[in-house]
mmCIF file of C-alpha atoms in Angstrom:
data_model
loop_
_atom_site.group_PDB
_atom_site.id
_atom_site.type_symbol
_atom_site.label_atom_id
_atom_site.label_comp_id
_atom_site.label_asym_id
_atom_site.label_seq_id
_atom_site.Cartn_x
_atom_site.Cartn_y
_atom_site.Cartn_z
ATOM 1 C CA UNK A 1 23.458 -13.200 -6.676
ATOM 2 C CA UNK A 2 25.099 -12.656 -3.203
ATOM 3 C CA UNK A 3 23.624 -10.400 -0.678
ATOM 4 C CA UNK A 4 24.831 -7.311 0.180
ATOM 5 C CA UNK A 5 23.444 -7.228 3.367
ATOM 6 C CA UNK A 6 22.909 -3.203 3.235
ATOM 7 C CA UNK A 7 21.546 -2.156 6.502
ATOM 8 C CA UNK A 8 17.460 -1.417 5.830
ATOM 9 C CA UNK A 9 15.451 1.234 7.661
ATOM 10 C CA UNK A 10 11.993 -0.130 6.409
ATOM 11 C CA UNK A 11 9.727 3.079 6.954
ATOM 12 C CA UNK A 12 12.699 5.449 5.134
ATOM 13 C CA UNK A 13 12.630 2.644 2.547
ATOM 14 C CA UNK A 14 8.716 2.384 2.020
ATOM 15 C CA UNK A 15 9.022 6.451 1.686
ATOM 16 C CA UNK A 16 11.714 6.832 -0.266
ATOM 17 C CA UNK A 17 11.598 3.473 -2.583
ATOM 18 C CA UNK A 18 8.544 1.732 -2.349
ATOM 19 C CA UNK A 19 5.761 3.842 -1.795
ATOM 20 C CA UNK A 20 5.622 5.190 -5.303
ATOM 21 C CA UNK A 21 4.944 2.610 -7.513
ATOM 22 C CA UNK A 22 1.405 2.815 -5.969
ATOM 23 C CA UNK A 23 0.847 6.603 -7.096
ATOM 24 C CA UNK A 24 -0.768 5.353 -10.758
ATOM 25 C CA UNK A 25 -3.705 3.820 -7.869
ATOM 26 C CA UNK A 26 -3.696 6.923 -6.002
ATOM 27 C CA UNK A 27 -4.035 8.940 -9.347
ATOM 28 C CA UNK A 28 -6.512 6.642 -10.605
ATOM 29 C CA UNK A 29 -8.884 6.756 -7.794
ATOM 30 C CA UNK A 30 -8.689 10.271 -6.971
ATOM 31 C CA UNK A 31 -9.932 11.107 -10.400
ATOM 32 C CA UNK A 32 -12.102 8.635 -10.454
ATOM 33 C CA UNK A 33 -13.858 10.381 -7.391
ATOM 34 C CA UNK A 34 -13.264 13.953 -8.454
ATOM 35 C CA UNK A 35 -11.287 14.513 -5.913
ATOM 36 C CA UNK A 36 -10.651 18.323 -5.599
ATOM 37 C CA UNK A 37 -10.486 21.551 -3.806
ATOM 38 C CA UNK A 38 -14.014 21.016 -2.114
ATOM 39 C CA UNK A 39 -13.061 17.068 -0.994
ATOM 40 C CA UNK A 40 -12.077 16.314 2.456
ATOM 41 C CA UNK A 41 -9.932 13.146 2.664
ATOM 42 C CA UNK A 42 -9.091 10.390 5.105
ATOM 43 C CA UNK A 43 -6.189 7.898 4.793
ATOM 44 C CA UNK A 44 -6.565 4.643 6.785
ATOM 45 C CA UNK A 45 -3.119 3.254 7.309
ATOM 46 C CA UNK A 46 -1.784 6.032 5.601
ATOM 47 C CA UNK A 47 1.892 5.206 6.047
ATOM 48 C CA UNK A 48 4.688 7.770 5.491
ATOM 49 C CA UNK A 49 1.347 9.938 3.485
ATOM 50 C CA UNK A 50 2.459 9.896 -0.036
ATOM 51 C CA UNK A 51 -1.184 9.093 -0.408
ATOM 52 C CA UNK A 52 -2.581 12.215 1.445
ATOM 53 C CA UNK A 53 0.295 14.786 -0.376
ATOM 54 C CA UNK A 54 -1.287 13.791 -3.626
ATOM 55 C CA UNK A 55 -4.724 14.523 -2.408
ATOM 56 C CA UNK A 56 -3.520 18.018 -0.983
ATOM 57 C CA UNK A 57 -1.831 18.776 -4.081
ATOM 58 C CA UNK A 58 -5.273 18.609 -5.960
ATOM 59 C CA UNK A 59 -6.605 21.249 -3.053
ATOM 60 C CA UNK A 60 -8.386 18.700 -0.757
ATOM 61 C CA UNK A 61 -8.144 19.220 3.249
ATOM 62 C CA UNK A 62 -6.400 15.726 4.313
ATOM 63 C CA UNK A 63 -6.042 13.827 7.392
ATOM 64 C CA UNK A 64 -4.418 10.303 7.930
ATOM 65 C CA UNK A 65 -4.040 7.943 10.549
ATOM 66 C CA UNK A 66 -1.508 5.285 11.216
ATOM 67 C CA UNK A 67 -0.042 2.498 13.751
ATOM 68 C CA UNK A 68 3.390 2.888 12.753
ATOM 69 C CA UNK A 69 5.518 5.368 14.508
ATOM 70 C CA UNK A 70 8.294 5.641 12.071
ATOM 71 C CA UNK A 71 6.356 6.058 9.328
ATOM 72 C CA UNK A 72 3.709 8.552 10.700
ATOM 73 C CA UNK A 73 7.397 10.691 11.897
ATOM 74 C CA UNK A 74 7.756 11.030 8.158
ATOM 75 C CA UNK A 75 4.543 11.752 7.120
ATOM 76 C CA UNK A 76 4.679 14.556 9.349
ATOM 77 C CA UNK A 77 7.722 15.949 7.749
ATOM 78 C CA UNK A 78 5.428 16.480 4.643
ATOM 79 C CA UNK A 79 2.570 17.306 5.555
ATOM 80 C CA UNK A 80 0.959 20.258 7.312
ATOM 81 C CA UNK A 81 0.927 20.093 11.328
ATOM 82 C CA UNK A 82 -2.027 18.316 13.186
ATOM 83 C CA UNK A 83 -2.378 16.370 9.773
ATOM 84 C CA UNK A 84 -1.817 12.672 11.014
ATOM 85 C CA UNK A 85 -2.456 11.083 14.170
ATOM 86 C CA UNK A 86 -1.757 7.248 15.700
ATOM 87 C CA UNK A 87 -5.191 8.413 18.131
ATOM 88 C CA UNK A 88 -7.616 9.265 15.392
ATOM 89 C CA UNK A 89 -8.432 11.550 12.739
ATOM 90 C CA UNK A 90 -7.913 15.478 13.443
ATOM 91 C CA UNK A 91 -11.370 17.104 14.692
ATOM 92 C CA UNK A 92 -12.672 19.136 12.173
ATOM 93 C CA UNK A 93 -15.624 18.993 9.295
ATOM 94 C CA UNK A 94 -16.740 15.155 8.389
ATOM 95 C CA UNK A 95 -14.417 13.270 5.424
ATOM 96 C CA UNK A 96 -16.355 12.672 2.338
ATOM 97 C CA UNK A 97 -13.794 10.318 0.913
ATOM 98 C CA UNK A 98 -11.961 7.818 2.676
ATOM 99 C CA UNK A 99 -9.046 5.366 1.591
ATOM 100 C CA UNK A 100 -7.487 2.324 2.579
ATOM 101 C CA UNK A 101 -5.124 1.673 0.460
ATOM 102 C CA UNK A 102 -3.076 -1.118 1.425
ATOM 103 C CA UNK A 103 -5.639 -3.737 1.930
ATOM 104 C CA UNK A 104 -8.608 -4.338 4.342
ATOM 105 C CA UNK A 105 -6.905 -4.449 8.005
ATOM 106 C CA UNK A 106 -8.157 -0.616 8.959
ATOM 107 C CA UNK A 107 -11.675 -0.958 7.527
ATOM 108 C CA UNK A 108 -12.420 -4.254 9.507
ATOM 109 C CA UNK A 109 -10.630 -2.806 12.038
ATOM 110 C CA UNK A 110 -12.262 0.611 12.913
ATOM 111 C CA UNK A 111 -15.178 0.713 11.140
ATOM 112 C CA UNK A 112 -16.740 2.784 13.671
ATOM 113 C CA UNK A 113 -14.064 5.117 14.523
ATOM 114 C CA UNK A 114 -13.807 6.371 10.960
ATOM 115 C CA UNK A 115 -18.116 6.338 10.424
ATOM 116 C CA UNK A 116 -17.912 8.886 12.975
ATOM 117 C CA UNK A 117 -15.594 10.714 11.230
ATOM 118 C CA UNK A 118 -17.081 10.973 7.801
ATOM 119 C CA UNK A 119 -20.613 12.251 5.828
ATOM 120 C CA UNK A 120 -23.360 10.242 5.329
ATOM 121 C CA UNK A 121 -22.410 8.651 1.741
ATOM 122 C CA UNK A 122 -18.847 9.272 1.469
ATOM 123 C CA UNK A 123 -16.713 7.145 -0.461
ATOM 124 C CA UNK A 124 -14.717 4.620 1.012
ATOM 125 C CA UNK A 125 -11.901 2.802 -1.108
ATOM 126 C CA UNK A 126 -10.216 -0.262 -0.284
ATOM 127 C CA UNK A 127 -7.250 -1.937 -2.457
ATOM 128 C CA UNK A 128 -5.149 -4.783 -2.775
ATOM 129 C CA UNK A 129 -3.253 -7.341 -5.058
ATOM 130 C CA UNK A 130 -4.828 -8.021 -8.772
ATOM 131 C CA UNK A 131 -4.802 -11.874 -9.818
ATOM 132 C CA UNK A 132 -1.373 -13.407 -9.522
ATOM 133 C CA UNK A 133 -1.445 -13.958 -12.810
ATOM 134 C CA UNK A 134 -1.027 -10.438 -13.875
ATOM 135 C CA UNK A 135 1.171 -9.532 -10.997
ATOM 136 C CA UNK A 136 5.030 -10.330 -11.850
ATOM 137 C CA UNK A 137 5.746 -9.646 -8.415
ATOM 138 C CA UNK A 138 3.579 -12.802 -6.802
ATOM 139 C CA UNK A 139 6.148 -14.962 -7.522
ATOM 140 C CA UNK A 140 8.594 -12.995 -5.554
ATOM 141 C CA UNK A 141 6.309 -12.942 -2.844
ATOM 142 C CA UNK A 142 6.293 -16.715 -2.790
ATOM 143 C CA UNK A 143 9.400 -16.092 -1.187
ATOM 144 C CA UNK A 144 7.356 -15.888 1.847
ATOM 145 C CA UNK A 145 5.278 -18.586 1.523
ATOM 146 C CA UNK A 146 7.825 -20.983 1.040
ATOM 147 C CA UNK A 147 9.525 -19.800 4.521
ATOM 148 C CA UNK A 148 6.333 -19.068 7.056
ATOM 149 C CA UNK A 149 3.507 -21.167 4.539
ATOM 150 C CA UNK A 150 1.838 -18.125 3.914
ATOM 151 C CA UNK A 151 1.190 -16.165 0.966
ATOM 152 C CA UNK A 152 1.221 -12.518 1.333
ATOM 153 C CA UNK A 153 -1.311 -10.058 -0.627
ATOM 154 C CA UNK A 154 -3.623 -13.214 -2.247
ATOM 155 C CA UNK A 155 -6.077 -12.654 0.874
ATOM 156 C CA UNK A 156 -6.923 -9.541 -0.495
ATOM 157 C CA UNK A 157 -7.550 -10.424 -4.317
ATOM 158 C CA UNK A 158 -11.012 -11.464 -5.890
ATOM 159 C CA UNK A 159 -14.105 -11.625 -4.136
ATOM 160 C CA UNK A 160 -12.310 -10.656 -0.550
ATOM 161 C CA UNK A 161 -12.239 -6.558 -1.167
ATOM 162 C CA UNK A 162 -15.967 -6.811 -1.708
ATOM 163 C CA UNK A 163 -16.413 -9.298 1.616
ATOM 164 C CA UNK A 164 -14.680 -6.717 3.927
ATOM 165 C CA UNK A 165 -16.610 -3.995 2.463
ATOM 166 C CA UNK A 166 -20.070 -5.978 2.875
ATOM 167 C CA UNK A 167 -18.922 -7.083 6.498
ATOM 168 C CA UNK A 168 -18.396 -3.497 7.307
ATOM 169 C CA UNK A 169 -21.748 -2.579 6.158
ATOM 170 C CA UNK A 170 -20.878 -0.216 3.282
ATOM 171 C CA UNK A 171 -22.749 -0.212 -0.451
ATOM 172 C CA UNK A 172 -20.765 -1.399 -2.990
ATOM 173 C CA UNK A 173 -20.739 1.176 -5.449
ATOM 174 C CA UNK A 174 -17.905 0.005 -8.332
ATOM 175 C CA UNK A 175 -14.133 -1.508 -8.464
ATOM 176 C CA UNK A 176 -11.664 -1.111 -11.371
ATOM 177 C CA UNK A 177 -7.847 -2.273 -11.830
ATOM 178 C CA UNK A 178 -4.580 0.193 -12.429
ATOM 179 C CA UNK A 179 -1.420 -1.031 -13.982
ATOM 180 C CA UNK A 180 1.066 -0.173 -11.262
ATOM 181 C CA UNK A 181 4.689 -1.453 -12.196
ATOM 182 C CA UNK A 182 7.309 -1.925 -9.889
ATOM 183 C CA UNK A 183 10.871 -0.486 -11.088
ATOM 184 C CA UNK A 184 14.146 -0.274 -9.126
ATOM 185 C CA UNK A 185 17.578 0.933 -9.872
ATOM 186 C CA UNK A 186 18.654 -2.429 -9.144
ATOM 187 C CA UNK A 187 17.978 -5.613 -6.889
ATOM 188 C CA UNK A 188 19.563 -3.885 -4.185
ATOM 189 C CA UNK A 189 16.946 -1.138 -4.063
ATOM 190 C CA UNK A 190 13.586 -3.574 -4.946
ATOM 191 C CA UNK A 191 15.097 -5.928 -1.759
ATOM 192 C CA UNK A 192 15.009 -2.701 -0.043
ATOM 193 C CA UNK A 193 11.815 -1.601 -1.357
ATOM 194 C CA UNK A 194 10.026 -5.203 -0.926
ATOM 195 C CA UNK A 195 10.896 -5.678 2.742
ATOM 196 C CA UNK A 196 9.889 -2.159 3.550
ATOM 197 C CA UNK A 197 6.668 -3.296 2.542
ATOM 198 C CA UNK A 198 5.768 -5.575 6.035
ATOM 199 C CA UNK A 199 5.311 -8.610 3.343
ATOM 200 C CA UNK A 200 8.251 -10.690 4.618
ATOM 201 C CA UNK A 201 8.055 -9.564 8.292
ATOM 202 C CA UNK A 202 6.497 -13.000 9.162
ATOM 203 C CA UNK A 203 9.376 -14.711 6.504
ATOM 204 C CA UNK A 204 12.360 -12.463 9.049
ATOM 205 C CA UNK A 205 10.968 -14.127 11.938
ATOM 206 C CA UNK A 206 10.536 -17.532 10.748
ATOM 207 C CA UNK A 207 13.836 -17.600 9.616
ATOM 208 C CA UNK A 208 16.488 -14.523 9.492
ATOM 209 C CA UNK A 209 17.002 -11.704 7.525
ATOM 210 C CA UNK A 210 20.149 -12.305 5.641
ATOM 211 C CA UNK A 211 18.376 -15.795 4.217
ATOM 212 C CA UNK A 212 15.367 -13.854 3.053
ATOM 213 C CA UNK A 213 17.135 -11.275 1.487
ATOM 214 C CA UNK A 214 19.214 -14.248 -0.401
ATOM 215 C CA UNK A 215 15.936 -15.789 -1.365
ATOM 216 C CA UNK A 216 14.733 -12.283 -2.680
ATOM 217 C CA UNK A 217 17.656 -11.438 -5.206
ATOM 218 C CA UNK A 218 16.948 -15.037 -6.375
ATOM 219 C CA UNK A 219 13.681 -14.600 -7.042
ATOM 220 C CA UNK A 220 14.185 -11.123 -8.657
ATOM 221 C CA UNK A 221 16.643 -12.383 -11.496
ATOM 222 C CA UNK A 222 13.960 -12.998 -14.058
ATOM 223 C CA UNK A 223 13.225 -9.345 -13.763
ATOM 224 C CA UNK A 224 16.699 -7.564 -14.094
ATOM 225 C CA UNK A 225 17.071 -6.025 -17.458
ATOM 226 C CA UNK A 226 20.226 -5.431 -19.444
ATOM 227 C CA UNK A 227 20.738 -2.202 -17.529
ATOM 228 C CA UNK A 228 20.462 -3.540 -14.039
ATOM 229 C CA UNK A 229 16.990 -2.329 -13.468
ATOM 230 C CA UNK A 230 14.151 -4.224 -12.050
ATOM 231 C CA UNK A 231 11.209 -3.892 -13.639
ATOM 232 C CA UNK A 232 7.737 -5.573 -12.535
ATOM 233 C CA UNK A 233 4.595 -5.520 -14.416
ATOM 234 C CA UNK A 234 1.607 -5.307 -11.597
ATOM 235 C CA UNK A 235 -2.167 -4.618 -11.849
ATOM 236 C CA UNK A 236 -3.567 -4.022 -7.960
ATOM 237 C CA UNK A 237 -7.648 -3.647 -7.573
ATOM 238 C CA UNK A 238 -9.723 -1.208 -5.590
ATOM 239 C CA UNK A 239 -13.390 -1.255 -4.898
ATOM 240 C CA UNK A 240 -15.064 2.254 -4.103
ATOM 241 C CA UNK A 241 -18.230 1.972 -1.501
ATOM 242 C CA UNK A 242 -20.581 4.315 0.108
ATOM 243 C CA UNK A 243 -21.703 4.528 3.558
ATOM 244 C CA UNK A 244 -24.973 4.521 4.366
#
């Protein structure tokens, strides 16, 4: 395939591509937790707040916090004012169920800005990558390790979501895995989606973006069906813990 070299806008990608092939986790946790009109939920790293809307749609009071400007600008376009924050979660009653979503970084991070912010025993969930070997995807992602030497999302599979969760001194309560399948309208859009994801950020620097992006739609051919649809059979992983 040849590169089309579309101009991306990563956080309006994540939003408007990418970030919903992780809903069936979303879905899958939330009811899992019972989350509802009486929860009170926290998004670590909650990105353009997909997450959060789905939690809000269910009747829960929501908050999220993020590092990225662009895609906290969006999550403010859907959700009410005062909702997200770069500083910290809104003041208000403590959370009693808090997610991190897209891997470890905010729990190891700010353990003990977001214990301050939440009830004795609430629920903290933490996700990531399921084995390679169930994750079509991981081979597109070696895309990246064959240009920096790293391989994105394996730090966070296995035994690792249960280390950070240990390290930040939280009781393991339970874990499951959630088919989450990644489907595009074509290689175009899943390049699009992919890069939006911060995945190949190291793999743009190391190299440039038009050779990544070449890399990518060769790595994607296995998965484009008759159609010209991508489709990408995933499983991801989340562990649920309690605070003390």
């Amino acid at each position: 395939m040849t590169p089309t070299l579309v101009p991306h806008h990563p956080a309006r990608d994540w939003a408007e591509i990418q970030e919903r092939m992780l809903v069936p986790l979303y879905e899958t946790v939330y009811d899992r937790l019972g989350v509802g009109a009486r929860s009170s939920v926290l998004g670590l790293r909650c990105g353009s707040g997909l997450a959060l809307l789905i939690a809000a749609a269910r009747g829960a009071r929501v908050a999220g916090t993020d590092d990225d400007l662009a895609r906290l600008a969006l999550a403010r376009e859907r959700l009410p004012e005062g909702t997200v924050s770069m500083a910290g979660p809104p003041e208000g009653d403590p959370y009693d169920v808090i997610t991190a979503f897209h891997g470890t970084g905010p729990l190891t991070a700010g353990t003990a800005s977001f214990t301050r912010s939440a009830q004795p025993g609430a629920a903290v969930v933490v996700a990531g990558w399921g084995p390679p070997e169930r994750c079509a995807t991981a081979s597109v992602l070696r895309v990246a390790e064959r240009l920096t030497g790293w391989v994105p999302g394996e730090r966070e599979d296995g035994e690792e979501l249960e280390a950070a969760v240990a390290a930040a001194g939280l009781r393991w309560e339970g874990s499951g895995r959630v088919a989450c399948p990644f489907g595009y309208a074509g290689p175009d859009s899943a390049v699009r989606g992919l890069l939006s994801t911060g995945e190949f950020d190291a793999a743009v620097r190391a190299t440039d973006a038009h050779q990544v992006e070449k890399e990518l739609l060769e790595a994607l051919e296995p998965y484009v069906r008759a159609d010209g649809t991508v489709w990408m059979p995933n499983v991801f992983r989340y562990v649920i813990a309690r605070l003390p």
